[in-house]
XYZ file of C-alpha atoms in Angstrom:
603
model
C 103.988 81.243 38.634
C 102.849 82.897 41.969
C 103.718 86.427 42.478
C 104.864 86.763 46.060
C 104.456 90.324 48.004
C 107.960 91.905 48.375
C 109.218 91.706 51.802
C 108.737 95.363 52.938
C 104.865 95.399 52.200
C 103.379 94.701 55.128
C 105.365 97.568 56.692
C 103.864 99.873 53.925
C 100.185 98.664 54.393
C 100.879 99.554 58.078
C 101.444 102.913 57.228
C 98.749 103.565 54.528
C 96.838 102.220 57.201
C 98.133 104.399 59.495
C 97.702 107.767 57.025
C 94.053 106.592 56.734
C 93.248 107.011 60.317
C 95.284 110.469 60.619
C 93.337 111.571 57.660
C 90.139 110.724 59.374
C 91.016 112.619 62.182
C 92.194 116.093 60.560
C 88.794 115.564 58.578
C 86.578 115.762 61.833
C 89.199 118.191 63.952
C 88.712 120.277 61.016
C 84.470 120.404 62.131
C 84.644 121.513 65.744
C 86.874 123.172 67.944
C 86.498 121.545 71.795
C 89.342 121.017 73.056
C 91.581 118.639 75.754
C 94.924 118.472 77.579
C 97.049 116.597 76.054
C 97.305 114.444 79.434
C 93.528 113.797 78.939
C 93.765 113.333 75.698
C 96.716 110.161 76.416
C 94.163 109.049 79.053
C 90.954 108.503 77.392
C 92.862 106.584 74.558
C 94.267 104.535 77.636
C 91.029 103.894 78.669
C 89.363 103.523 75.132
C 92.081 100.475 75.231
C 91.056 99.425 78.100
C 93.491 100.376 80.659
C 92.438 100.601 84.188
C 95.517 100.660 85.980
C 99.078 102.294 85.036
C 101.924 101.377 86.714
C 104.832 103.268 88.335
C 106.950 105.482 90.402
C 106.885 109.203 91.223
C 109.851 111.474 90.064
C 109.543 114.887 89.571
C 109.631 115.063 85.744
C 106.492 113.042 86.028
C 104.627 114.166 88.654
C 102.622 116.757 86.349
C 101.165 113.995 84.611
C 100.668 111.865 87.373
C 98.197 114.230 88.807
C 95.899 113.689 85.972
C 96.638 110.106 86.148
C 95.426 110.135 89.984
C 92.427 112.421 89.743
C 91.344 109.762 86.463
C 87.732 108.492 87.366
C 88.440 105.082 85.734
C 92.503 104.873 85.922
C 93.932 103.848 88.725
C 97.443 104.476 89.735
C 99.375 101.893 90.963
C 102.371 103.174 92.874
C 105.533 100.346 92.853
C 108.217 100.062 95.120
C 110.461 99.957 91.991
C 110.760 100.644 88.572
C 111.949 97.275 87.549
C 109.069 95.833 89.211
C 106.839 98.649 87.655
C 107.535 97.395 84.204
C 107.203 94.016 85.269
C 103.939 95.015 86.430
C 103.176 96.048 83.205
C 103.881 93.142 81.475
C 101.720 90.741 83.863
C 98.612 93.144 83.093
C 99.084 93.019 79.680
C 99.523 89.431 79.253
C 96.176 88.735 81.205
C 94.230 91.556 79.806
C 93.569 90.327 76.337
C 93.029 93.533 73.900
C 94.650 95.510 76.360
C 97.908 97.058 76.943
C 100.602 97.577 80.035
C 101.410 100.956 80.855
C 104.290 102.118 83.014
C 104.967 105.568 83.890
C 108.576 106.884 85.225
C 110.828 109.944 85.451
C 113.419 110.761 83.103
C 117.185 108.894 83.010
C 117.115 107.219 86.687
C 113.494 105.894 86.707
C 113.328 105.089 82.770
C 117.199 102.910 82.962
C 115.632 101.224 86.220
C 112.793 99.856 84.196
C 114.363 99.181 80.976
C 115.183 95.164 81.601
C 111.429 94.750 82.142
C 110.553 96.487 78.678
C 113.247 94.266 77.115
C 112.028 91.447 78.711
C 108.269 92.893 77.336
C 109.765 93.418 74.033
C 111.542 89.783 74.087
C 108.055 87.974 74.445
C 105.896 90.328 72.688
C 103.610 91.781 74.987
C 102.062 95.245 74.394
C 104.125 97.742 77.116
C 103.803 101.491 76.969
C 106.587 103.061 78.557
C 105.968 106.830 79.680
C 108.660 108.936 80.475
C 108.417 112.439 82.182
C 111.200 114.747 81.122
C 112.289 117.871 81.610
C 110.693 121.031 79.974
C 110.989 121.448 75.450
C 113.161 124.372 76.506
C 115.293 122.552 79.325
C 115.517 119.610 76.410
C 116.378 122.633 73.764
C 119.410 124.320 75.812
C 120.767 121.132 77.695
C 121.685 122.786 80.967
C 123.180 120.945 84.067
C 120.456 119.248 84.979
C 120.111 116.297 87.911
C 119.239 112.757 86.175
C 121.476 113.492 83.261
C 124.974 112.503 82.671
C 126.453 115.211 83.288
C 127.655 115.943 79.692
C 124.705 117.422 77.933
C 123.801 114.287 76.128
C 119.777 114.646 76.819
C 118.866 111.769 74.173
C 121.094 109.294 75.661
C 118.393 107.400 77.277
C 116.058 107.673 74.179
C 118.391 105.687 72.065
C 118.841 102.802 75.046
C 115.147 102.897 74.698
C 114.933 102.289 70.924
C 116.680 98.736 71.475
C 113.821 97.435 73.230
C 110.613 99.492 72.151
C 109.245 99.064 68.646
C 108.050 102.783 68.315
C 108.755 105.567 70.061
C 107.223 109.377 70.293
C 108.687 112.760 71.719
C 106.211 114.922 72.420
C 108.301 118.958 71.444
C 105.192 120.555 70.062
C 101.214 120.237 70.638
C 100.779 120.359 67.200
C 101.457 116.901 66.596
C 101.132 115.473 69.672
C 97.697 113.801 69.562
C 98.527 112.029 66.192
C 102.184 110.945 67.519
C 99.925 109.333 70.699
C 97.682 107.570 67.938
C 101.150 106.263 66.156
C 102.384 104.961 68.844
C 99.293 103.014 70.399
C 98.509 101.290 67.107
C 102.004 99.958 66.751
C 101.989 98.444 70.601
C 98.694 97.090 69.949
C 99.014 95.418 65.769
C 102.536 94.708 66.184
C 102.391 93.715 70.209
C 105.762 94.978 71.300
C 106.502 97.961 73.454
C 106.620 101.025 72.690
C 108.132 104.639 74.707
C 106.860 107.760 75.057
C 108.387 110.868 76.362
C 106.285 113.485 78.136
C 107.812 116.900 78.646
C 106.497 118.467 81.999
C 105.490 121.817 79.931
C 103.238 119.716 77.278
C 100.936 118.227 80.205
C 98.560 120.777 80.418
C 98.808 122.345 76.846
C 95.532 121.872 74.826
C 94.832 119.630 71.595
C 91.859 118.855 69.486
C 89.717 116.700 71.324
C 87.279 115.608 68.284
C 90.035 112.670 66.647
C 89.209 110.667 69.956
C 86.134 109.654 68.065
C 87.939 107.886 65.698
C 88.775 104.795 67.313
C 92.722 103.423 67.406
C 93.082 101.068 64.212
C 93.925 97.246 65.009
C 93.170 96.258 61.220
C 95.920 93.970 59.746
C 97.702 94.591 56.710
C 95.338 92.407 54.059
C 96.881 89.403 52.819
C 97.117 89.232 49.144
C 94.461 87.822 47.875
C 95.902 85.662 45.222
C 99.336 84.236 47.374
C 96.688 83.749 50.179
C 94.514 81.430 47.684
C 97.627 79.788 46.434
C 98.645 78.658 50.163
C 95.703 77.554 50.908
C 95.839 75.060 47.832
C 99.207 74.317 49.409
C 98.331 73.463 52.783
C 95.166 71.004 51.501
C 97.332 69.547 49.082
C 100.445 68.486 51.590
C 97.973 67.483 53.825
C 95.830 65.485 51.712
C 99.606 63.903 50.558
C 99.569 62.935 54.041
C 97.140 61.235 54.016
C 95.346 63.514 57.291
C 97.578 62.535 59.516
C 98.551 65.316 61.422
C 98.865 67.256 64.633
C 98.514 70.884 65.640
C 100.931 72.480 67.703
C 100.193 76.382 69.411
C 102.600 78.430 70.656
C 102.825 81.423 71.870
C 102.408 83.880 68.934
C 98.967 82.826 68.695
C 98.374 84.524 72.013
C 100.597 87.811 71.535
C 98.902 88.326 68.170
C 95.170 87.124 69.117
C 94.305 84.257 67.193
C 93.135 82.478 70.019
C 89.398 82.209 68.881
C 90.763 81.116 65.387
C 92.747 78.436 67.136
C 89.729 77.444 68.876
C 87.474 77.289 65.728
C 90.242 75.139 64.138
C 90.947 72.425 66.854
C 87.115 72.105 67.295
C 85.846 71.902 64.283
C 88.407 69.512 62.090
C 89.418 67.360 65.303
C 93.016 67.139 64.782
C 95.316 66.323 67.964
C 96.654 69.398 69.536
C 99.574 69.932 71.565
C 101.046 72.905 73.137
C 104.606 74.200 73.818
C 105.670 75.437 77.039
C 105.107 79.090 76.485
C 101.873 78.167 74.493
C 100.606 76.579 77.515
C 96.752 76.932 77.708
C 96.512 78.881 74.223
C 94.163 75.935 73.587
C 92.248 74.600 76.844
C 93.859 71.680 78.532
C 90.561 69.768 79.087
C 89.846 69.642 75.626
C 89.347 65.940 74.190
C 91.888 66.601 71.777
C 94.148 68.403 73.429
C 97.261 65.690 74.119
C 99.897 68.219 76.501
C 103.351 69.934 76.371
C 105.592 69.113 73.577
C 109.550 70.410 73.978
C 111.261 67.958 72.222
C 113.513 65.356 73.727
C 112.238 66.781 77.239
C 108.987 66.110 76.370
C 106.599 62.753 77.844
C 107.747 59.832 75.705
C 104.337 59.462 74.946
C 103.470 62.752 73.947
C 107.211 62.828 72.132
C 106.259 59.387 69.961
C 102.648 61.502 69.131
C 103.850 64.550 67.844
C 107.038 62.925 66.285
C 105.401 60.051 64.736
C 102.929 62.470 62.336
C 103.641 62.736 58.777
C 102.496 66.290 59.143
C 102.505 69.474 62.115
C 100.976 72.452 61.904
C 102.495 74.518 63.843
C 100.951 78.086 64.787
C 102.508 81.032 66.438
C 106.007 79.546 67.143
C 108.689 80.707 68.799
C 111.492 78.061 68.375
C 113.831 79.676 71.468
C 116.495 76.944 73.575
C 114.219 76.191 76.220
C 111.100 76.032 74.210
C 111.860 73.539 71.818
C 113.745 71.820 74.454
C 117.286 73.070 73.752
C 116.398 72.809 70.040
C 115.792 68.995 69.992
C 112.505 68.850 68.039
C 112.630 65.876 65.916
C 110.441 66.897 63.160
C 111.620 67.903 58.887
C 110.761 71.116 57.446
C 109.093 68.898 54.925
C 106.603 67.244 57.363
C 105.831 71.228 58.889
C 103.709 73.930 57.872
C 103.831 76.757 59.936
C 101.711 79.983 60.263
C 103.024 83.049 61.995
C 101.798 86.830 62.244
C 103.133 87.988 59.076
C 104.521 84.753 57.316
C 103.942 81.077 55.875
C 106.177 78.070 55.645
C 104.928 75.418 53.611
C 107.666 72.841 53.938
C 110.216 74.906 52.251
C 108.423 77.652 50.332
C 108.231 80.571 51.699
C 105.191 83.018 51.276
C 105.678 86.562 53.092
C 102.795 89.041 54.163
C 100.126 85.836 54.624
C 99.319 86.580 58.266
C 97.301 83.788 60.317
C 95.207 86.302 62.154
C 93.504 86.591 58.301
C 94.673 82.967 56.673
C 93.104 81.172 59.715
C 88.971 81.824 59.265
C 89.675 80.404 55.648
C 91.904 77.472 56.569
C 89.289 75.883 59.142
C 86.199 75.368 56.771
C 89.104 73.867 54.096
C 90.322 71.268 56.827
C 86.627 70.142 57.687
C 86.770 67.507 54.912
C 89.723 65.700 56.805
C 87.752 65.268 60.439
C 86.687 61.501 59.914
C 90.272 61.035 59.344
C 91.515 63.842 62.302
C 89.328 62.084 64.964
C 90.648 58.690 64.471
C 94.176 59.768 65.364
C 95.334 58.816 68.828
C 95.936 61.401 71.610
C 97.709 60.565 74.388
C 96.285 62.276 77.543
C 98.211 63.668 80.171
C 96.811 62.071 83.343
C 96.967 63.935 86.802
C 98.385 61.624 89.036
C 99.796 62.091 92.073
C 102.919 59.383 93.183
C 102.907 57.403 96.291
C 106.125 57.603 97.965
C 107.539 56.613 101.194
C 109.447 59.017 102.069
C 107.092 62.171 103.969
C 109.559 64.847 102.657
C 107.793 67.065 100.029
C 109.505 66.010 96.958
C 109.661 68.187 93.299
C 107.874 65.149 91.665
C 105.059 64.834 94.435
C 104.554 68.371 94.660
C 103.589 69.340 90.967
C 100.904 66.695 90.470
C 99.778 67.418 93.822
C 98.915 71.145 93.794
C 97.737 70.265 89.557
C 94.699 68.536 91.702
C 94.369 72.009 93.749
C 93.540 74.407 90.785
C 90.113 75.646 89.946
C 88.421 76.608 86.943
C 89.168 80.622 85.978
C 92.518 80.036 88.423
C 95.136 82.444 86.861
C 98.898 80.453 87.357
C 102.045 82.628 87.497
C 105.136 80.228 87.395
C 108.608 81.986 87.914
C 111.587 80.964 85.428
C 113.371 77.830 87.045
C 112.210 75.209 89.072
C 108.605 76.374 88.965
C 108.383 77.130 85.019
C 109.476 73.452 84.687
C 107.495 71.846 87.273
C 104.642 72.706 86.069
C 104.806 71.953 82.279
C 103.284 68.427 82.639
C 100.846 69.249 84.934
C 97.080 69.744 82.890
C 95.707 72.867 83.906
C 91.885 73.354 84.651
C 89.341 74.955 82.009
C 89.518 78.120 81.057
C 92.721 78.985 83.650
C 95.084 81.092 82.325
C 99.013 80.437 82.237
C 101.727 83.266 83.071
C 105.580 82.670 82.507
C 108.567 84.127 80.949
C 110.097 81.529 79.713
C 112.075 83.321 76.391
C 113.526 86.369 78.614
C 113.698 84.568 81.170
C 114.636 87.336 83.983
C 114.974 85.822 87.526
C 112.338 88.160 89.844
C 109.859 88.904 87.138
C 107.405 87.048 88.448
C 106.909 88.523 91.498
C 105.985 91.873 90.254
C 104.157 90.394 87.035
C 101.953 88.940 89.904
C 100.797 92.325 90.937
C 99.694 93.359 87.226
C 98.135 89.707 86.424
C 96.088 90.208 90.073
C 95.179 93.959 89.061
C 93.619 92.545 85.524
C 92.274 89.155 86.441
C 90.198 90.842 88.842
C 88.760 93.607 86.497
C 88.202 90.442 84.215
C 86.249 88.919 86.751
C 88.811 85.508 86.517
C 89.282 83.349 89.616
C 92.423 83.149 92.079
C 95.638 84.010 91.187
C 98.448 81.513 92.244
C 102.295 82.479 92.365
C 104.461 79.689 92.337
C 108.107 80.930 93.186
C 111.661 80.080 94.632
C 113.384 81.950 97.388
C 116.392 82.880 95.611
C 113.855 84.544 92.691
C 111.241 86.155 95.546
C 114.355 88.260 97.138
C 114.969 89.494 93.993
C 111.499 91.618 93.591
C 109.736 91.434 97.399
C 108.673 94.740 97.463
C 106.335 94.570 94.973
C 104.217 92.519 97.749
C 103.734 95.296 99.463
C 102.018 97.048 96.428
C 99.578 94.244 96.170
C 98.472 93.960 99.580
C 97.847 98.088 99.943
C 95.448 96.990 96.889
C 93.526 94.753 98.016
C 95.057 91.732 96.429
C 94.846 87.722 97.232
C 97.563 86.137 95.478
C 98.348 82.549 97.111
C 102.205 82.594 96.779
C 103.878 79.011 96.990
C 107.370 80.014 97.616
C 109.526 76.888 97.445
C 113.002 77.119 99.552
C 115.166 74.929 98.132
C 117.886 77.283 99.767
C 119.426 79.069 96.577
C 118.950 79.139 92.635
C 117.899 75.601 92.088
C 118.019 75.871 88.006
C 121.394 78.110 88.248
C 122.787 75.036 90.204
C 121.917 72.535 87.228
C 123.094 74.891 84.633
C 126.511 75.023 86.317
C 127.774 75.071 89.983
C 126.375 72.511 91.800
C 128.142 72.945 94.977
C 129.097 76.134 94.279
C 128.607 78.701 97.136
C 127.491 81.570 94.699
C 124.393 79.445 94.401
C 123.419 79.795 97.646
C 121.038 82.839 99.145
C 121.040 84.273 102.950
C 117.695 82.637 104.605
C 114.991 84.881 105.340
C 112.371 84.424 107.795
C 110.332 83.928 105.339
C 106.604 83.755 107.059
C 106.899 87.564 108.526
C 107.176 88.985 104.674
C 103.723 89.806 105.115
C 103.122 91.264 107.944
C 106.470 93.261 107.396
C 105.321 94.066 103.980
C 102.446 95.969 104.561
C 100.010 93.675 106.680
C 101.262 95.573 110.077
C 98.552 94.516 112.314
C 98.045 90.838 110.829
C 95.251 91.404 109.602
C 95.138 91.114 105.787
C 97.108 88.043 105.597
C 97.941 84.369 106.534
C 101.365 82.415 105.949
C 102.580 78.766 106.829
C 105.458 77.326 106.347
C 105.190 73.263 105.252
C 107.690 71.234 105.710
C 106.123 67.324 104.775
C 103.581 65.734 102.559
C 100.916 65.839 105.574
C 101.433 68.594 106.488
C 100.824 70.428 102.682
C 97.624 68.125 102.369
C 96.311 69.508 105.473
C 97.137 72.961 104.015
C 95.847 72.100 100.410
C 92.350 70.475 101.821
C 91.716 73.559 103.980
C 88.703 75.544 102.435
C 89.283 78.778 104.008
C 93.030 78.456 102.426
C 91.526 76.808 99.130
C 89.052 80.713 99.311
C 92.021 82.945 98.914
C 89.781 85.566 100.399
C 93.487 87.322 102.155
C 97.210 87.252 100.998
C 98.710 84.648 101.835
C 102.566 82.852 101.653
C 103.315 79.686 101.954
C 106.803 78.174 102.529
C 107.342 74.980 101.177
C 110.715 73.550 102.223
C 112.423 71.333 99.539
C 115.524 69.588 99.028
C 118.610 71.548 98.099
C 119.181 69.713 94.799
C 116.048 68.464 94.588
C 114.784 68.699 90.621
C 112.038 68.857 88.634
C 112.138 65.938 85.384
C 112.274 68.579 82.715
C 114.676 71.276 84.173
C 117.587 68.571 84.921
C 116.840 67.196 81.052
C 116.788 70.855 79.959
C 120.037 71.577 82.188
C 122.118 68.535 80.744
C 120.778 69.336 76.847
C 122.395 73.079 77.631
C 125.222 71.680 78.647
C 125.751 69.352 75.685
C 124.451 72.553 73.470
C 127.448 74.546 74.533
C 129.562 72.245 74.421
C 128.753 71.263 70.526
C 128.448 75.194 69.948
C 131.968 75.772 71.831
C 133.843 72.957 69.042
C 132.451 74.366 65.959
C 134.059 78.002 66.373
């Protein structure tokens, strides 16, 4: 009989692991003296993670730290129009800057509630956020007097505890003593367990001095160590229910294997045993889309029939990193028996229906993949059905949600970094194969209508320290008016985002959730090709927009090289039809609807 690791393990490794590394450091503190602010101190472990841009508005419990911030050689601070969009910011850069983390910097009770949806929304997907909040002075947080930003009523850790609902850690910085090792803490939760995580920043500990020697030790991102035995036991598991099924099987990525960085593993796996892989929506481009075995976007009954009969038909999936949320899975319509699934996730294995805690895939994968090589002959002779990129011919000259897709799927380069806002545009784009090595931005679980927008500024900021290739916003007017600033922010920064923003003339997925023709639905019209120049651009310089209102007139746009360049900012306006609909968001919308209904009888 297999002993299995009790359930609170892993959390206990973390924190031997943790003890380790503070032990190291006391050990060399303990051999020299030099010394740092504890401002610098935060900074170079920013930029030992490699941060190079921190995100934010001014307040004046923050502005002592955001002095060091902006005299930082290698950090740059990125002012926002908003908190909101701050955090949002945030989230973008972390998502593109693999082995990196978002940080967001605001002022105490105003800024910190303004920002809060975007560190749920952070802590929703899993994406590595740290939240810094200037406060008020130890002794001003000691005697609770009258102070502006507060309630009124002396409760100074009311906004702390709205923070612990969303942040996976959290430090308050009261003495120097032990502020350097609650810094450490902190960053090696946000970046082993990727979640955020908040830290509070009293104005009177910015300039107060700490060792500076522990910086040598580098933050920890070692995994709690699967047991050895259970490990070998799964593994026996896995061969054996494959081998039962004879090798036929399919892989299916999601987005855990992202968020907890077992992308290369994923890679090693798919390449060398050959087994068809498919994606969900918010696994999109985990594995590359122009990979021979790569077969497209499963989400159950919304899914290509084709790629639908694929998945379903296997006597086996292996499914890694999922997240089985309503509009992932297709408003939970996967067609597939726990007995014909194994499934590896960060800190768990399913085999069918046994259960085997602690076995994390970031350690089970290098194992599995030279296990699985003895079932390639088999692996390669399964079908995959690829998506194909075509682009319909229809009478009609009015741009068209079904035309459109395909049409701009032919426009993407290689490196091109796509940012798809929840709705119409997170849907649209599903079936369209995106190019090598392009990376795929949405928010899909959250799903927060606006985020986009300011996730574009962070995704810009880090694609182009990652030297990645254009960055492409696709977005609907009711979403853009919800975060607009934020463009502002990107152009003062140099930044070349091409924005698609569709007007259908309101909330296009609201509408086929419920309230089709009703008027709360509809947005005011904006005039929408002088956001640019109004938004920073004031002599027209920095930017181009068009508005397209008709097939020819977005192939024009589309063939145009100096557009195709993205050397400026630029907007375009694509008009749509009102109810006009993406395939998989009025499937999606009718499955919700049937959902509720279902969920609504059985109480």
């Amino acid at each position: 009989m297999i002993k299995t690791m009790p359930a609170n393990l892993t959390e206990l490794e973390s924190e031997v692991a943790r003890l380790r590394h503070e032990l190291q450091s006391l050990e060399v503190e303990r051999k020299d003296d030099d010394e740092i602010t504890i401002a610098n101190y935060l900074l170079t472990r920013l930029e030992q993670l490699g941060v190079t841009s921190v995100f934010g508005v001014p307040g004046d419990f923050n502005m002592p730290l955001l002095d060091y911030i902006e005299d930082h050689p290698r950090i740059q601070w990125i002012g926002n129009c908003n908190e909101l969009n701050a955090a949002y910011a945030a989230d973008g850069y972390a998502r593109v800057k693999s082995h990196s983390i978002g940080v967001v910097v605001t002022t105490f009770g105003v800024g910190e509630l303004s920002a809060i949806n975007g560190i749920a929304g952070a802590f929703s997907e899993m994406v590595p956020v740290l939240h810094i909040v200037g406060v008020p002075s130890t002794v001003q947080l000691k005697t609770k007097p009258l102070l502006h930003h507060t309630l009124g009523d002396a409760r100074f850790d009311v906004f702390t505890k709205a923070a612990e609902q969303v942040t996976i850690s959290q430090a308050m910085l009261m003495n120097k003593v032990h502020a350097a090792a609650e810094i450490d803490r902190i960053l090696i939760d946000c970046i082993t367990r990727a979640r955020p995580v908040y830290l509070t920043f009293p104005s009177d500990m910015v300039s107060e001095k700490v060792s500076a020697k522990r910086l040598k030790i580098p933050l920890s991102r070692t995994l709690p160590p699967n047991d050895p035995q259970v490990e070998q036991f799964v593994l026996d598991e896995i061969i054996k229910v494959i081998g039962e099924a004879g090798g036929d099987m399919a892989i299916l990525v999601d987005a855990c294997v992202l968020r907890h960085d077992v992308q290369d593993e994923v890679k090693d796996l798919v390449t060398a045993t050959r087994f068809p892989v498919y994606s969900t929506p918010m696994g999109k481009t985990t594995v590359s889309e122009q990979f021979d075995r790569y077969g497209g976007v499963y989400i159950g009954s919304i899914s290509d029939p084709a790629i639908k009969e694929r998945v379903e038909s296997a006597k086996l999936i292996l499914s890694i990193g999922g997240l089985k949320s309503d509009f992932n899975t297709g408003m939970y319509t996967y067609r597939i028996p726990t007995t014909h699934t194994i499934e590896l996730h960060s800190d768990h294995v399913l085999v069918q229906h046994a259960h085997f805690p602690g076995i994390g895939m970031k350690q089970l994968l290098p194992k599995l993949t030279p296990r699985l090589r003895e079932f390639r002959g088999r692996a390669s002779e399964l079908a995959v059905s690829k998506a194909k990129l075509e682009v319909p011919i229809e009478r009609d000259n009015d741009i068209t949600q079904s035309y459109f897709w395909p049409r701009v799927g032919k426009f993407f380069k290689k490196k091109d970094v796509i940012v798809a806002e929840t709705g119409t545009s997170n849907f649209g784009i599903l079936d369209v194969p995106l190019p090598e090595q392009s990376v795929f931005v949405s928010q899909m679980l959250y799903s927060s209508i606006g985020w986009s927008v300011g996730s574009t500024l962070g995704t810009a900021l880090a694609a182009r320290n990652k030297g990645l290739g254009r960055v492409i916003l696709f977005v609907g007017d009711g979403s853009m008016q919800l975060g607009v600033q934020e463009i502002s922010t990107m152009t003062h920064h140099g930044l070349t985002p091409i924005i698609f923003l569709i007007n259908n003339s309101g909330y296009n997925i609201e509408r086929n959730l419920h309230g089709m023709n009703r008027k709360y639905n509809d947005i005011a019209n904006w005039k929408w090709t002088s956001l640019l120049t109004t938004l920073g651009d004031v002599d027209g310089t920095l930017s181009r927009s068009y508005t397209v209102r008709d097939k020819s007139g977005l192939e024009k746009l589309l063939d145009d090289p100096e557009f195709s360049n993205a050397g400026k900012i630029q907007l375009v306006e694509v008009i749509m039809g009102k109810y006009d609909t993406p395939r998989a968001l009025k499937l999606a919308a009718e499955l919700s609807g049937k959902y509720t209904e279902k969920s609504a009888k059985q109480l």
